[in-house]
Structures are given as structure tokens and as C-alpha cells.
Coordinates of C-alpha atoms and ligand atoms in Angstrom, one line a residue:
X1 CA 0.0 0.0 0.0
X2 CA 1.2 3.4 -1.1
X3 CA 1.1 6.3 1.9
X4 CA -1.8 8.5 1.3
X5 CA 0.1 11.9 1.7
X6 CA 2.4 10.3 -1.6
X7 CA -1.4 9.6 -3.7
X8 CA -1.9 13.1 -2.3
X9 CA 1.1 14.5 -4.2
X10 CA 0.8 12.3 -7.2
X11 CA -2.7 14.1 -7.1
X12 CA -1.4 17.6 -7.0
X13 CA 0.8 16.9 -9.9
X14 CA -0.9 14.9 -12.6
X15 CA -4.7 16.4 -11.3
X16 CA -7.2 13.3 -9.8
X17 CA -8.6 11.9 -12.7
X18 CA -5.1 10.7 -13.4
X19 CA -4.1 8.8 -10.2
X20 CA -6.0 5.2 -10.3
X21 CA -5.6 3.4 -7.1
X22 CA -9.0 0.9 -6.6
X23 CA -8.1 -2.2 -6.5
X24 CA -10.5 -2.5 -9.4
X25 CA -8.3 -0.4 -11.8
X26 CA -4.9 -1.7 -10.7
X27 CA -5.8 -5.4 -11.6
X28 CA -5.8 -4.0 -15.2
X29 CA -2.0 -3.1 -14.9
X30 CA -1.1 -6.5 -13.1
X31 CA 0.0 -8.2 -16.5
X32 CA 0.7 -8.1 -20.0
X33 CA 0.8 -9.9 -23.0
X34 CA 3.5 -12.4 -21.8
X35 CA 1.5 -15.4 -20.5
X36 CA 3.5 -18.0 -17.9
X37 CA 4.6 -14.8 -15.8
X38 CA 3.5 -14.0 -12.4
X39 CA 0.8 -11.5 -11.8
X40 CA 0.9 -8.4 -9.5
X41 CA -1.0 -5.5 -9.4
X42 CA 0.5 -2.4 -9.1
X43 CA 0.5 0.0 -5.9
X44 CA -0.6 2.6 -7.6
X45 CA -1.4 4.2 -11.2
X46 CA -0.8 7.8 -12.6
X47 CA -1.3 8.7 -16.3
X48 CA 1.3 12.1 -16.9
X49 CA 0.3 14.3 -19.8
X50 CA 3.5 16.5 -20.0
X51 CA 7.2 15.7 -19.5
X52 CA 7.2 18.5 -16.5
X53 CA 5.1 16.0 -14.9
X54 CA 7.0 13.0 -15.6
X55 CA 10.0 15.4 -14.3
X56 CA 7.9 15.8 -10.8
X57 CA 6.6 11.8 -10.8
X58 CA 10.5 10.5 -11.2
X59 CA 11.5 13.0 -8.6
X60 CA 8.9 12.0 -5.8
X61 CA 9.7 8.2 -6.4
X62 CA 13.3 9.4 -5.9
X63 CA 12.6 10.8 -2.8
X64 CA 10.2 8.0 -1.6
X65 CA 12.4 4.9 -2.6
X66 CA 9.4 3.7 -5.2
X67 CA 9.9 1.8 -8.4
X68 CA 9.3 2.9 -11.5
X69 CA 6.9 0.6 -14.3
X70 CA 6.6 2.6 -18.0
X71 CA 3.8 1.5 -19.6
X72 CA 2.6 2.0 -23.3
X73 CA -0.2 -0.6 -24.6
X74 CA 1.1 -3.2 -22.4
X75 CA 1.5 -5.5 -25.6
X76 CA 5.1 -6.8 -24.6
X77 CA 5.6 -10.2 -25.4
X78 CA 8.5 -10.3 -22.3
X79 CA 7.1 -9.3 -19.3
X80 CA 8.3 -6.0 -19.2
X81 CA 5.6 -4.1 -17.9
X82 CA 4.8 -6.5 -14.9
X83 CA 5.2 -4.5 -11.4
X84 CA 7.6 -6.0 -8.9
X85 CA 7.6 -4.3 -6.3
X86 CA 6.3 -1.4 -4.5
X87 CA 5.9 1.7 -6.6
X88 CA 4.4 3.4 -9.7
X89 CA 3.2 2.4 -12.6
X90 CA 3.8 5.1 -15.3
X91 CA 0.9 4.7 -18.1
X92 CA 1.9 6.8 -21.5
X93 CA -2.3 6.5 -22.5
X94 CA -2.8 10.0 -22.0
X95 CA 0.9 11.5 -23.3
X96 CA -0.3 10.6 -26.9
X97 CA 0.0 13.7 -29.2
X98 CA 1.5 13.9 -32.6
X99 CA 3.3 17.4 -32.0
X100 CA 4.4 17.4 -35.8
X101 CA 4.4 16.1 -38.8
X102 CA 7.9 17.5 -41.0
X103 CA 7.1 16.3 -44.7
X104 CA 9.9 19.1 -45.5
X105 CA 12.2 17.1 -43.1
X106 CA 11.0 13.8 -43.9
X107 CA 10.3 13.4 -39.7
X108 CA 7.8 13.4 -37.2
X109 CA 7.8 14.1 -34.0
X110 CA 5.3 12.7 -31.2
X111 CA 4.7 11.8 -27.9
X112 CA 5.0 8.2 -26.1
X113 CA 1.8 7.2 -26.0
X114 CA 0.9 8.1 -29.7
X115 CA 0.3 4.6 -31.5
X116 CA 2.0 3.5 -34.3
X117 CA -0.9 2.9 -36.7
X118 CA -2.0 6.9 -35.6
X119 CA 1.2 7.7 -36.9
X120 CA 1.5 6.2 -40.0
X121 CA -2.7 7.5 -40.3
X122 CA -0.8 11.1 -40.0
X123 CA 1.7 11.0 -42.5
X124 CA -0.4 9.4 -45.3
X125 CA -1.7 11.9 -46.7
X126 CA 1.6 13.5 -47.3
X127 CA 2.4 10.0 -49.1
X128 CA 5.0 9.0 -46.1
X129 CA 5.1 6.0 -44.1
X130 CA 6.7 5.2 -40.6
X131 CA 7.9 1.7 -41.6
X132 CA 8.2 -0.5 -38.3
X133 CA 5.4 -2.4 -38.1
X134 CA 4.6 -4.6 -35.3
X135 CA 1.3 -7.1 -35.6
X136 CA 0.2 -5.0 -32.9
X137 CA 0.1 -1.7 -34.6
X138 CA -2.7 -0.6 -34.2
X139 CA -2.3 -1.0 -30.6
X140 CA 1.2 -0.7 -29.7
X141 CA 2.7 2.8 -28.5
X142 CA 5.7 4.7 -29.9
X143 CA 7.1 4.7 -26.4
X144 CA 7.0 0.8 -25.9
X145 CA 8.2 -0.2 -29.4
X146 CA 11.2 2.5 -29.0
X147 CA 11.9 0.5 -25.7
X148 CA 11.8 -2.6 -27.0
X149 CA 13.1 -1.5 -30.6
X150 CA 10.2 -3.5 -31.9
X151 CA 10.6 -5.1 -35.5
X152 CA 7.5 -6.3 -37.3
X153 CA 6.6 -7.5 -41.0
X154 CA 8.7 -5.0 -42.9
X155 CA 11.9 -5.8 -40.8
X156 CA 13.6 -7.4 -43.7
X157 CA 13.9 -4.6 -46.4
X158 CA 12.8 -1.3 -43.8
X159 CA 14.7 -2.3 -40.9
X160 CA 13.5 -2.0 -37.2
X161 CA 12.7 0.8 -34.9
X162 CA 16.3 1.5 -34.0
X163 CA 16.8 2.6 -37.7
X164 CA 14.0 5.2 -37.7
X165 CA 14.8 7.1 -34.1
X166 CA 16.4 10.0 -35.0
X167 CA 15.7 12.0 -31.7
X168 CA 14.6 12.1 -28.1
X169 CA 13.5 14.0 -25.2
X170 CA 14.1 11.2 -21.7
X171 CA 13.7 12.1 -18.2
X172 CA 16.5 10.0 -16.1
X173 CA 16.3 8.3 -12.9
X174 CA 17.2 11.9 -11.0
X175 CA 14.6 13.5 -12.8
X176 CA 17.2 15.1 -15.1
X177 CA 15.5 16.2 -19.2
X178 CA 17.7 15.6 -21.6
X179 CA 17.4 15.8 -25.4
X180 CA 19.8 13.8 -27.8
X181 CA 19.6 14.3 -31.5
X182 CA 17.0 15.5 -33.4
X183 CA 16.0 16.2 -37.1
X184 CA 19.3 16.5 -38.5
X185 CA 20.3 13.4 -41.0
X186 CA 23.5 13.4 -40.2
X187 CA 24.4 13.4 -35.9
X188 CA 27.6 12.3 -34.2
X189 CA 27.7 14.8 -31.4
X190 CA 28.5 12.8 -28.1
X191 CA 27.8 9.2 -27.7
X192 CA 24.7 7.8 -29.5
X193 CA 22.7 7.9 -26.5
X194 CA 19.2 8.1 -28.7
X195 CA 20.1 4.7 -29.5
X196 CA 21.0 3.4 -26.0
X197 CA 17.5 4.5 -25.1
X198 CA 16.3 2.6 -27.9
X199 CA 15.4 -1.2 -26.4
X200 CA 16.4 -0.5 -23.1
X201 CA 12.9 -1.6 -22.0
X202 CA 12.3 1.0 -19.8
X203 CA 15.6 0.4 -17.1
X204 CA 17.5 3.6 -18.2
X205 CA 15.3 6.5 -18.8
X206 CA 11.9 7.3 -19.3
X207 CA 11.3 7.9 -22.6
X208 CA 8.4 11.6 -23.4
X209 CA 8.9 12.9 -27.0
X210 CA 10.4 10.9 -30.1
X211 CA 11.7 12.1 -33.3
X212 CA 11.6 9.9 -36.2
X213 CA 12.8 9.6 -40.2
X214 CA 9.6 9.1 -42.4
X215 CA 10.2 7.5 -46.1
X216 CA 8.4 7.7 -49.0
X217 CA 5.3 5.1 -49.6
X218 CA 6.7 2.8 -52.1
X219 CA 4.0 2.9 -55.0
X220 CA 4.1 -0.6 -56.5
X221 CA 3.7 -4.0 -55.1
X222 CA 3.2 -7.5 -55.6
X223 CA 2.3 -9.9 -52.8
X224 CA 2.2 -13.9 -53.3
X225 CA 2.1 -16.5 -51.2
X226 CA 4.1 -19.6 -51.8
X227 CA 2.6 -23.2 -50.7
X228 CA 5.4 -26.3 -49.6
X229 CA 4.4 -30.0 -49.1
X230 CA 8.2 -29.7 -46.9
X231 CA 8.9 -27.6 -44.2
X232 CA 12.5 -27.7 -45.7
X233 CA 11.5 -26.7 -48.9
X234 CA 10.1 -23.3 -47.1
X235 CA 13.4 -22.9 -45.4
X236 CA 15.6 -23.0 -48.6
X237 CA 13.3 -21.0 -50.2
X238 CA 13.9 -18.2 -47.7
X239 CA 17.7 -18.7 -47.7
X240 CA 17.4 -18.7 -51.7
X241 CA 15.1 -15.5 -52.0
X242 CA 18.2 -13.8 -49.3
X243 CA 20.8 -15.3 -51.8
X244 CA 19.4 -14.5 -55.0
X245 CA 20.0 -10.8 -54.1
X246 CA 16.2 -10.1 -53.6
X247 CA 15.1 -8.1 -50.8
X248 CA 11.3 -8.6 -50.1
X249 CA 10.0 -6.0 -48.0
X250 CA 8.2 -9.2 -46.4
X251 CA 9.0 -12.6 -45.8
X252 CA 6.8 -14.4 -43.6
X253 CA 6.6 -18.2 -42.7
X254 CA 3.6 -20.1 -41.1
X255 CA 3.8 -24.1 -40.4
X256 CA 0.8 -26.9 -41.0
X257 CA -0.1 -26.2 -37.6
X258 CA -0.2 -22.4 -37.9
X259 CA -2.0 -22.4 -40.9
X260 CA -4.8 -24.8 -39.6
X261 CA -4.7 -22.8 -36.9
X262 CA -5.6 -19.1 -38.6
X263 CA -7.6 -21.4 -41.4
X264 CA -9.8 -22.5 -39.1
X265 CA -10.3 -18.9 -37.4
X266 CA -10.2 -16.5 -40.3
X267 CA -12.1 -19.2 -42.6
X268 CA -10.0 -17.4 -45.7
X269 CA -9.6 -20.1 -47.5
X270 CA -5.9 -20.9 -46.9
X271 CA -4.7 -24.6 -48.3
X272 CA -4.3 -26.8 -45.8
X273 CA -3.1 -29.8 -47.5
X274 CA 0.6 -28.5 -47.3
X275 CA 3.7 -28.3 -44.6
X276 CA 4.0 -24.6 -45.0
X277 CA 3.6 -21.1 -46.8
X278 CA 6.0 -18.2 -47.2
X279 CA 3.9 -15.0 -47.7
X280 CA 6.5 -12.6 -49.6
X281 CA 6.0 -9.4 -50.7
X282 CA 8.1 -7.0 -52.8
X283 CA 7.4 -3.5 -53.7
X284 CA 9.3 -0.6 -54.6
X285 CA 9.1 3.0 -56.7
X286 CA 9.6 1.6 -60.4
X287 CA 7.2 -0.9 -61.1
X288 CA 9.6 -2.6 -63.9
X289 CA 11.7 -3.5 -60.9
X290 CA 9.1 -4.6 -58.6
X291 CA 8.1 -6.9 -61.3
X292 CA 11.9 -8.4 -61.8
X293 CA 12.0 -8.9 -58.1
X294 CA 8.8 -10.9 -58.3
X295 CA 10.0 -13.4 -61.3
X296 CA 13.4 -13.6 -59.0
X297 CA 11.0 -15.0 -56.1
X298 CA 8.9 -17.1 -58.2
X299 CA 12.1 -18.7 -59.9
X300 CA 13.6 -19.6 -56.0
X301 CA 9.9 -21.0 -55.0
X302 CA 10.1 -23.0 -58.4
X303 CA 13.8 -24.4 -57.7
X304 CA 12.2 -25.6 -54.3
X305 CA 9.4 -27.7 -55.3
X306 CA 6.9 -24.5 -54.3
X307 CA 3.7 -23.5 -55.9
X308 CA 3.2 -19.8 -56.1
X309 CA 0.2 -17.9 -56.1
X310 CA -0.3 -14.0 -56.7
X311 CA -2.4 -11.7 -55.0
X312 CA -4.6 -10.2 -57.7
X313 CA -5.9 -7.2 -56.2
X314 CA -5.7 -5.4 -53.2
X315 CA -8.2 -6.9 -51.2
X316 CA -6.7 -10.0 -51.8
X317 CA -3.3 -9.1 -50.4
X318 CA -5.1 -7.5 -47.3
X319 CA -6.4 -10.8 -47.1
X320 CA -2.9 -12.4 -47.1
X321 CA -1.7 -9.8 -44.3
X322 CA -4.4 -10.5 -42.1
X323 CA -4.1 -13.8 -42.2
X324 CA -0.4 -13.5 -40.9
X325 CA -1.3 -11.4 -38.3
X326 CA -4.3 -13.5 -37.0
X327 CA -1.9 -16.3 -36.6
X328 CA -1.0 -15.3 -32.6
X329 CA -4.6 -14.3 -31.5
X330 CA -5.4 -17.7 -33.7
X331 CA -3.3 -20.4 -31.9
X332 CA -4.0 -18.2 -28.5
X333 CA -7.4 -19.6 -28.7
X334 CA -6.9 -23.0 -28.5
X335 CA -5.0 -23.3 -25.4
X336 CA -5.3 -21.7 -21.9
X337 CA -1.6 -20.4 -22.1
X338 CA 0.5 -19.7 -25.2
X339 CA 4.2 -19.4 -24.7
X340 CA 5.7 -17.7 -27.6
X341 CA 9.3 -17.0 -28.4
X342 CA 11.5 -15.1 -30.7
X343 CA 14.8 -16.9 -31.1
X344 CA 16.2 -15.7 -34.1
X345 CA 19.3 -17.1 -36.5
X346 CA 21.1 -16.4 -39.4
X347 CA 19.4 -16.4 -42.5
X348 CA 21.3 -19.5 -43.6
X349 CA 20.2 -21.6 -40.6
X350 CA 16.4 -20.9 -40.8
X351 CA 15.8 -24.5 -42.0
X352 CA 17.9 -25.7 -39.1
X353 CA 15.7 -23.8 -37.0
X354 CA 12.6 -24.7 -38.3
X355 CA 13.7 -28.3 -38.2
X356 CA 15.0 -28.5 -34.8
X357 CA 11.7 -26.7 -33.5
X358 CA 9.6 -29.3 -34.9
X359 CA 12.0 -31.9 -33.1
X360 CA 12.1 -30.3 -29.7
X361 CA 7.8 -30.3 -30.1
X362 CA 8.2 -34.1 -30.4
X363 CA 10.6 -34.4 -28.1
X364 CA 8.7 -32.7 -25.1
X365 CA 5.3 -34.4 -26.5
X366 CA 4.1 -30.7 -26.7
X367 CA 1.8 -29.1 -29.0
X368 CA 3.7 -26.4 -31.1
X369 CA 3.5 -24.2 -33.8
X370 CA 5.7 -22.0 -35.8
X371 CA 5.1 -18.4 -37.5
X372 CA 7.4 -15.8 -38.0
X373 CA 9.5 -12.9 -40.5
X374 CA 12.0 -16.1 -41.9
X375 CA 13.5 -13.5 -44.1
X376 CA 14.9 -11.5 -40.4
X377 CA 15.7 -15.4 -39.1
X378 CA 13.1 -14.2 -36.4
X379 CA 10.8 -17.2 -35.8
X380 CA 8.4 -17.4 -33.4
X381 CA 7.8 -20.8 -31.9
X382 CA 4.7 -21.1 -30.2
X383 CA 4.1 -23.4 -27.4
X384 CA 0.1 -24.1 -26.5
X385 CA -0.3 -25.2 -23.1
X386 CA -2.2 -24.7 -19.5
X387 CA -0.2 -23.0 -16.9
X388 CA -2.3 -25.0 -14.5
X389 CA -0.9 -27.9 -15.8
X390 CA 2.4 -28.6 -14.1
X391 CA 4.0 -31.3 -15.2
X392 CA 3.0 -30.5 -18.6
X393 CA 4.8 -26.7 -17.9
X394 CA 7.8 -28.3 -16.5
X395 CA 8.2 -29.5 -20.1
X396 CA 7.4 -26.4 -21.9
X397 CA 10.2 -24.7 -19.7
X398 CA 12.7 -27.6 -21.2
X399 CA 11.3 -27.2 -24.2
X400 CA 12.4 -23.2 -23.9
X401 CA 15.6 -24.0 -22.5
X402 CA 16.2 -25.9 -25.6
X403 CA 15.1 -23.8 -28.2
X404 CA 17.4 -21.1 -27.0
X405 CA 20.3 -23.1 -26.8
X406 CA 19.9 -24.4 -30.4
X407 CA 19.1 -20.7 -31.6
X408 CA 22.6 -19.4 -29.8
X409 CA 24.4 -23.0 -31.2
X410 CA 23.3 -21.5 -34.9
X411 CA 24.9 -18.5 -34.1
X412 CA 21.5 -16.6 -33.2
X413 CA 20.3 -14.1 -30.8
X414 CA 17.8 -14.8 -27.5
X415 CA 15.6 -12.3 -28.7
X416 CA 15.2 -10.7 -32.3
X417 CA 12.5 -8.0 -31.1
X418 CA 10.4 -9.4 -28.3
X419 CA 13.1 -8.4 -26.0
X420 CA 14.2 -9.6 -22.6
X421 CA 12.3 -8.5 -19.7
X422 CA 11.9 -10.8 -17.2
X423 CA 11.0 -13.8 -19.3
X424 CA 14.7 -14.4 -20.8
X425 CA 16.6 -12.5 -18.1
X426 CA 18.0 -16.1 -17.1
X427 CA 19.5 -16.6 -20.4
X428 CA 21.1 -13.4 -21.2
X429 CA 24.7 -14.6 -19.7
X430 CA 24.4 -17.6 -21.9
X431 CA 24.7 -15.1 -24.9
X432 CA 26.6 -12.1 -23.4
X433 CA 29.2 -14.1 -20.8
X434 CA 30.0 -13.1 -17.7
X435 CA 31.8 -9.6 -18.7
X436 CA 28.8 -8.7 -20.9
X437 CA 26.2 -8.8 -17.9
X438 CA 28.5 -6.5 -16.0
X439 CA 28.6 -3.9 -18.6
X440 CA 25.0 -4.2 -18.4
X441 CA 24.7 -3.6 -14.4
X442 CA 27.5 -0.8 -15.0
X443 CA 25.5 0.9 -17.4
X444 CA 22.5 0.4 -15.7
X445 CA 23.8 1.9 -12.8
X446 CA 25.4 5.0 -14.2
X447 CA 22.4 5.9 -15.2
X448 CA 20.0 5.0 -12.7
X449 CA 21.9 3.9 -9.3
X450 CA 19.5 2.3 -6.9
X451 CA 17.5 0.4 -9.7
X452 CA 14.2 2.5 -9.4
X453 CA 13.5 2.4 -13.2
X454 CA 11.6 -1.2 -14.2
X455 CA 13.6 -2.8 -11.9
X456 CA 13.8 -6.6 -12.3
X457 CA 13.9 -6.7 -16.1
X458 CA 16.3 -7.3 -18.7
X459 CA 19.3 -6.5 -16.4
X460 CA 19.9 -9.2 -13.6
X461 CA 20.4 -8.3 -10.2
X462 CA 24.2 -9.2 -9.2
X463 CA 24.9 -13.0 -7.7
X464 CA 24.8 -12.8 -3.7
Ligands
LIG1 C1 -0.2 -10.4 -31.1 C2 1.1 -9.7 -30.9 C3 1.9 -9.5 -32.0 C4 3.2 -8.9 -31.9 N1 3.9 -8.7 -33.0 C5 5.1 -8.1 -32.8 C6 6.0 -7.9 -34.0 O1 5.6 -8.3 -35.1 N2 7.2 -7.3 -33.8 C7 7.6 -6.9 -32.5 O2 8.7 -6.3 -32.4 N3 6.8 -7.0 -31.5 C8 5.6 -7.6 -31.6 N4 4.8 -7.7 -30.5 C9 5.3 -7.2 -29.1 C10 4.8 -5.8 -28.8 O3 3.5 -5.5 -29.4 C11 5.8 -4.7 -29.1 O4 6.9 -4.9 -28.3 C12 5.2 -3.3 -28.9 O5 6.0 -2.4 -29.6 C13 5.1 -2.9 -27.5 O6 4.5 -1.6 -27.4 P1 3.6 -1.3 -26.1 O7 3.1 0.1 -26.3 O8 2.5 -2.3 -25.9 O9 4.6 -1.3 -25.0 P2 4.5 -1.9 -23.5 O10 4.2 -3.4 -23.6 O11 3.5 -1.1 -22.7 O12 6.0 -1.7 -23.0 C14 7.1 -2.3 -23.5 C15 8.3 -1.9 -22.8 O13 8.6 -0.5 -23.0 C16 8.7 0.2 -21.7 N5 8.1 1.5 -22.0 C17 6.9 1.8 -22.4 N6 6.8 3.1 -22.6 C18 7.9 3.7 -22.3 C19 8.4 5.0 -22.2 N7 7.7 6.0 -22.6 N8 9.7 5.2 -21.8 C20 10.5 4.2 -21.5 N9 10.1 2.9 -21.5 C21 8.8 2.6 -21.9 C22 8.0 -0.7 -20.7 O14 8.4 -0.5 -19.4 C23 8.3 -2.1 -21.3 O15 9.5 -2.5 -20.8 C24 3.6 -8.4 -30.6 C25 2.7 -8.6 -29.5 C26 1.5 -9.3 -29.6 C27 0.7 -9.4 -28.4

């Protein structure tokens, strides 16, 4: 329980319509959209509208000891949100304006809690996009997918949210504003602290205005989806597509089970006679190129035993793209619990990936199915389950365990843009070593010495 005279000042600062602290409102903020992770509702819930008032929050924690919880959409797939232990949590809902949109600059600037899909709404009609594109866009916030440097379908050719930030405005753990770069192109004044912000899930600073590049909408597409009677076959084709020299803005990859799966939910009419089905997509400004790219896919999905089919009009390819983003919500509701995860491996070793998945499912007797942007190596194995079910859990967690060890064996990464939180905190040293963590906890406690900013994620406390 938080002191009253404290509820008092978060009162004075943020106004009372902005402090929640019934227990019937705090449940709301006692999870996210990591399942298999404990639940705990917050003490206590204030919604800032101005960075002066983030400034005055940060400083009363400071003062009172009290964590720290940012919070965008709460659509993290890591935990990251979860409170802890005592203190605030910081909800970005009500910081959401779009202060301005640059066409002449190529940039926009905003506010955390703007979401993405509001964004890219914004700069439309000046025939920009904001590329990074989670399957939650039209949920997710600016603030949370700059802290997690989210990725999404357009990964491949557009890159991720670290490549967009240009700018920020972030009030530290001593309630300190700072401002690092801005809307200049070109920026190597002091170290690149924009981008240390960027995917720091909250544990460094808090994150209130964000500038970002803007590109032009590219005006031609073509999107197809390719169907394989071998999971292998899909894998090769992926590696081939990379080789060939063909960047697809969109390379996507659903198993038999996934496609069932959204089949069987979207009732689209996806095949499900075959092992698996690439969804690619190329596009571009010159339409004689877009259409070379294509061949160059169809020719790869040929060499590997693939039947293609093209999207012949617009609606069609909406179809395609919804289909891919049903397939989480789509497996989700088979199962009490879904554990997904985002190991991630070269390009090459996708097929290994893919392969050794389907193993570790049989292995563990567990019901799994993959999805994922193959052309990033980002894969998202997907474990359905029942939390309540222990013995089965206990073999899920091996099952994890596992997958992680064969993603880092290949070379890969724990986490290609879920991020850490406190759902992969235990595996970090397995891919960063010893030294690594402690350039973490120094880091972390330059910046923010007595842990009051989202404390107990991605940065692991120090071994008794
Ligand atoms: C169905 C589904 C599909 C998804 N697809 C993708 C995908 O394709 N690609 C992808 O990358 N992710 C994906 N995600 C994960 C998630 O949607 C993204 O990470 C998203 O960008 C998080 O945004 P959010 O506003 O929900 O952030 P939250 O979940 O609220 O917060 C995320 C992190 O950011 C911190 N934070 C929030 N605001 C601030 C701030 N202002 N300053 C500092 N820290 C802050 C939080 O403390 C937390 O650590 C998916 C999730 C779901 C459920």
C-alpha cells in the first residue's frame, strides 16, 4: 500500500482523474501480454500528460524509494511491464499527441503514447510511411516499441525501430531532461545515446517525446504467397530469396499447424493440405523492378518444389496480411496459455531452425507451432499449453531452455525484437558471458543507481 500523503502529491501533480488506485483499476495493470509470468497489481497508477510532470513523478519516487513501471499498450511479449515491487506504474495512454508532422524534413515528432498505426494514419496523406510495423500496430505505442526496438513484417527490407529514431527527449532516474539528436540526418555529437534508449525496456530512462525519419510510400507491389508440401523446402526457399540478391520488404513463414490454426479462425480459405507457406512481398518506386523482383522469387519458390500464387488485387493481399497477423490471436485460442518465443538465427540456418523446433515439439510431446519474419531469421515458436498444468509446464520450460540453446548454437540471438524483460533475463549470460552482464549492471547503474526504473527486467540483479 502506497502512503496517502504520496497519492496526495501524485494528485497535486498529474490532477485526480489521473491517479487510479481501486483495486478494481490496478488489476488492469497486473499483467501483459507475456503469458507464464506471475501476476501483481501495481500499488498505484498515474497517467502524466506533459514531460514537467514525468520530471515531478520521477523525482517523488526518488525521494520515496518507489519503483518505476513505463507502460505503453502493455502488448510486450517479455514481461516488461509486470510491477515488482512497491511503486508506480507510469501509463503513457494520456501522453499521446502527434506534436508534428515535417514532410519538409522527412520526420515526425510525437509523444510516447501516440500509437503506431496513428502515426503512419498522420503522415499518409503526405504519401510518407513510418515503416516499423509490429502485428500490434494498431495497438502498440511509440514509447513501448522505441523501448523494445520492436521489428515487425517489414523488418527485412525497412529495418526496425532503431533505424527510424532520430531523436529524443528522456527524463533519467534523478529526474534530469535531456534531449539527444533531433532532425538533422547526419548526428555524431556525443555518444549515440538516442540509440542506447532505444530497447532498453524501460531500465535507463523514461522515454516523453520521439523524433523519427519518415520515407516515402513505395507505390508498387506484388504480394504472393508460396505453398510447400516440406517444411524444408520453405526454409531453402527463404535462404534462396536472401541469396538471390532479392530483398522482399516481407518474408513471412507459417507451419501446417499455424496455418490450420488461422484457417480455421479467419475461414480465408488458406490450403491446408501442405507443410508450410512463405507470404513474400516485394514492392518498390519503379514498377519494372518490382516486377523483376517478383520473377526472382517465383524462380527460387520454383527451384524448391513451391507452388506460387499472386495476389490479384488489393483486397486479396489485405487478405494475405491479415491472415499473418491472425496467426497469434489464432493459436491463442486453443490453449489456456500460449508461450511464444523469438529466437532468431542467421538467415542460412532458418531451415535448421525450423527443423530442430519441430524436433524439440516431439521431443517434449508438446503441442507447437511456428510463425514468424523467416527473411529476419526471427521465428516465433509457439508453445500451446495450461499454466495450471504442471507437469505438462515443467516441459514447456525444457522445451524453452532448448530452443534457446539451439538458436545461440546456430549463431543466433535470444531475442530478435520481443526483448528480454523478465522472461529471458536467465538466459542473457548464456549469450553475453559473464563480462557482458556486468557492462550491463554498470551501465545500468550509471544511469539509474538504486534500480528504481523497471527494476527486475532485462538487467539481472548481481549474484549474492
Ligand atoms: C499479437 C502480438 C503481435 C506482436 N507482434 C510483434 C511484432 O511483429 N514485432 C515486434 O517487435 N513485437 C511484436 N509484439 C510485441 C509488442 O507488441 C511490441 O513490443 C510493442 O512495440 C510494445 O508496445 P507497447 O506500447 O505495448 O509497450 P508496452 O508493452 O507497454 O511496454 C514495452 C516496454 O517498454 C517500456 N516503456 C513503455 N513506454 C515507455 C516509455 N515512454 N519510456 C520508457 N520505457 C517505456 C515498458 O516499461 C516495457 O519495458 C507483438 C505482441 C503481440 C501481443
Amino acid at each position: 500500500m502506497i502512503d496517502k500523503t504520496i497519492i496526495k502529491e501524485l494528485e497535486e501533480i498529474v490532477g485526480p482523474k489521473n491517479v487510479l488506485s481501486r483495486k478494481v483499476d490496478l488489476v488492469t495493470y497486473s499483467y501483459d501480454a507475456t503469458s507464464d509470468m506471475p501476476k501483481q497489481a501495481p500499488d498505484i497508477v498515474v497517467l502524466p500528460t506533459t514531460t514537467t510532470e514525468v520530471q515531478r513523478i520521477v523525482n517523488l519516487a526518488q525521494e520515496q524509494g518507489l519503483a518505476i513501471y513505463p507502460r505503453g499498450a502493455g502488448t510486450n511479449l517479455s514481461g516488461g511491464t509486470i510491477p515488482l515491487k512497491k511503486g508506480i506504474v507510469l501509463s503513457f495512454q494520456r501522453m499521446s499527441t502527434i506534436i508534428e508532422v515535417d514532410p519538409d524534413n522527412l520526420t515526425a515528432t510525437v509523444q510516447p503514447g501516440v500509437v503506431i498505426q496513428e502515426l503512419n494514419n498522420a503522415v499518409a496523406p503526405f504519401g510518407l510511411i513510418y515503416p516499423p510495423d509490429p502485428g500490434t500496430v494498431a495497438t502498440a505505442t511509440m514509447g513501448g516499441s522505441i523501448a523494445e526496438n520492436s521489428g515487425g513484417l517489414r523488418g527485412l527490407k525497412y529495418g526496425v525501430t532503431k533505424h527510424y529514431v532520430m531523436g529524443m527527449e528522456v527524463v533519467l532516474a534523478n529526474g534530469d531532461k535531456v534531449r539527444f539528436g533531433g532532425k538533422t540526418v547526419k548526428n555524431v555529437t556525443a555518444y549515440d545515446f538516442a540509440n542506447l534508449f532505444v530497447g532498453s525496456e524501460g531500465t535507463l530512462g523514461i522515454v516523453t517525446e520521439i523524433t523519427v525519419k519518415l520515407i516515402p510510400s513505395p507505390k508498387y507491389r506484388r504480394s504472393m504467397m508460396c505453398l510447400f508440401k516440406k517444411l524444408e523446402d520453405a526454409g531453402n526457399t527463404v535462404t534462396g530469396i536472401i541469396k538471390s540478391q532479392v530483398i522482399p520488404a516481407t518474408l513471412e513463414i507459417m507451419d501446417k499447424m499455424t496455418i490450420e490454426t488461422v484457417e480455421n479462425y479467419t475461414r480465408i480459405g488458406l490450403p491446408t493440405d501442405v507443410e508450410a507457406l512463405l507470404l513474400v512481398e516485394v514492392d518498390g518506386m519503379a514498377e519494372e523492378v518490382v516486377e523483376r523482383e517478383a520473377q526472382a522469387v517465383a524462380k527460387v519458390v520454383k527451384e524448391n518444389c513451391g507452388e506460387l500464387k499472386l495476389a490479384g488485387s488489393d483486397a486479396e493481399r489485405d487478405q494475405l496480411w491479415a491472415a499473418r497477423r491472425a496467426a497469434l490471436p489464432a493459436l491463442a485460442q486453443l490453449n489456456p496459455t500460449v508461450v511464444l518465443e523469438d529466437a532468431t538465427v542467421p538467415r542460412t540456418r532458418v531451415t535448421d531452425m525450423l527443423l530442430s523446433c519441430q524436433k524439440i515439439a516431439k521431443k517434449y510431446d508438446l503441442k507447437m507451432g511456428t510463425f514468424g519474419h523467416a527473411g529476419d531469421g526471427n521465428l516465433h515458436p509457439t508453445i500451446l499449453t495450461d499454466a495450471n498444468n504442471k507437469e505438462e509446464m515443467e516441459r514447456v520450460h525444457k522445451a524453452v531452455d532448448e530452443i534457446f540453446a539451439t538458436a545461440l548454437s546456430f549463431g543466433g540471438t535470444l531475442s530478435g525484437e520481443h526483448g528480454i524483460g523478465m522472461a529471458k533475463m536467465r538466459y542473457l549470460g548464456d549469450e553475453i558471458g559473464e563480462s557482458g552482464l556486468r557492462m550491463m549492471r554498470s551501465v545500468k547503474e550509471a544511469l539509474d543507481p538504486h534500480y528504481l526504473l523497471n527494476p527486475g527486467k532485462m538487467v539481472p540483479a548481481k549474484e549474492a
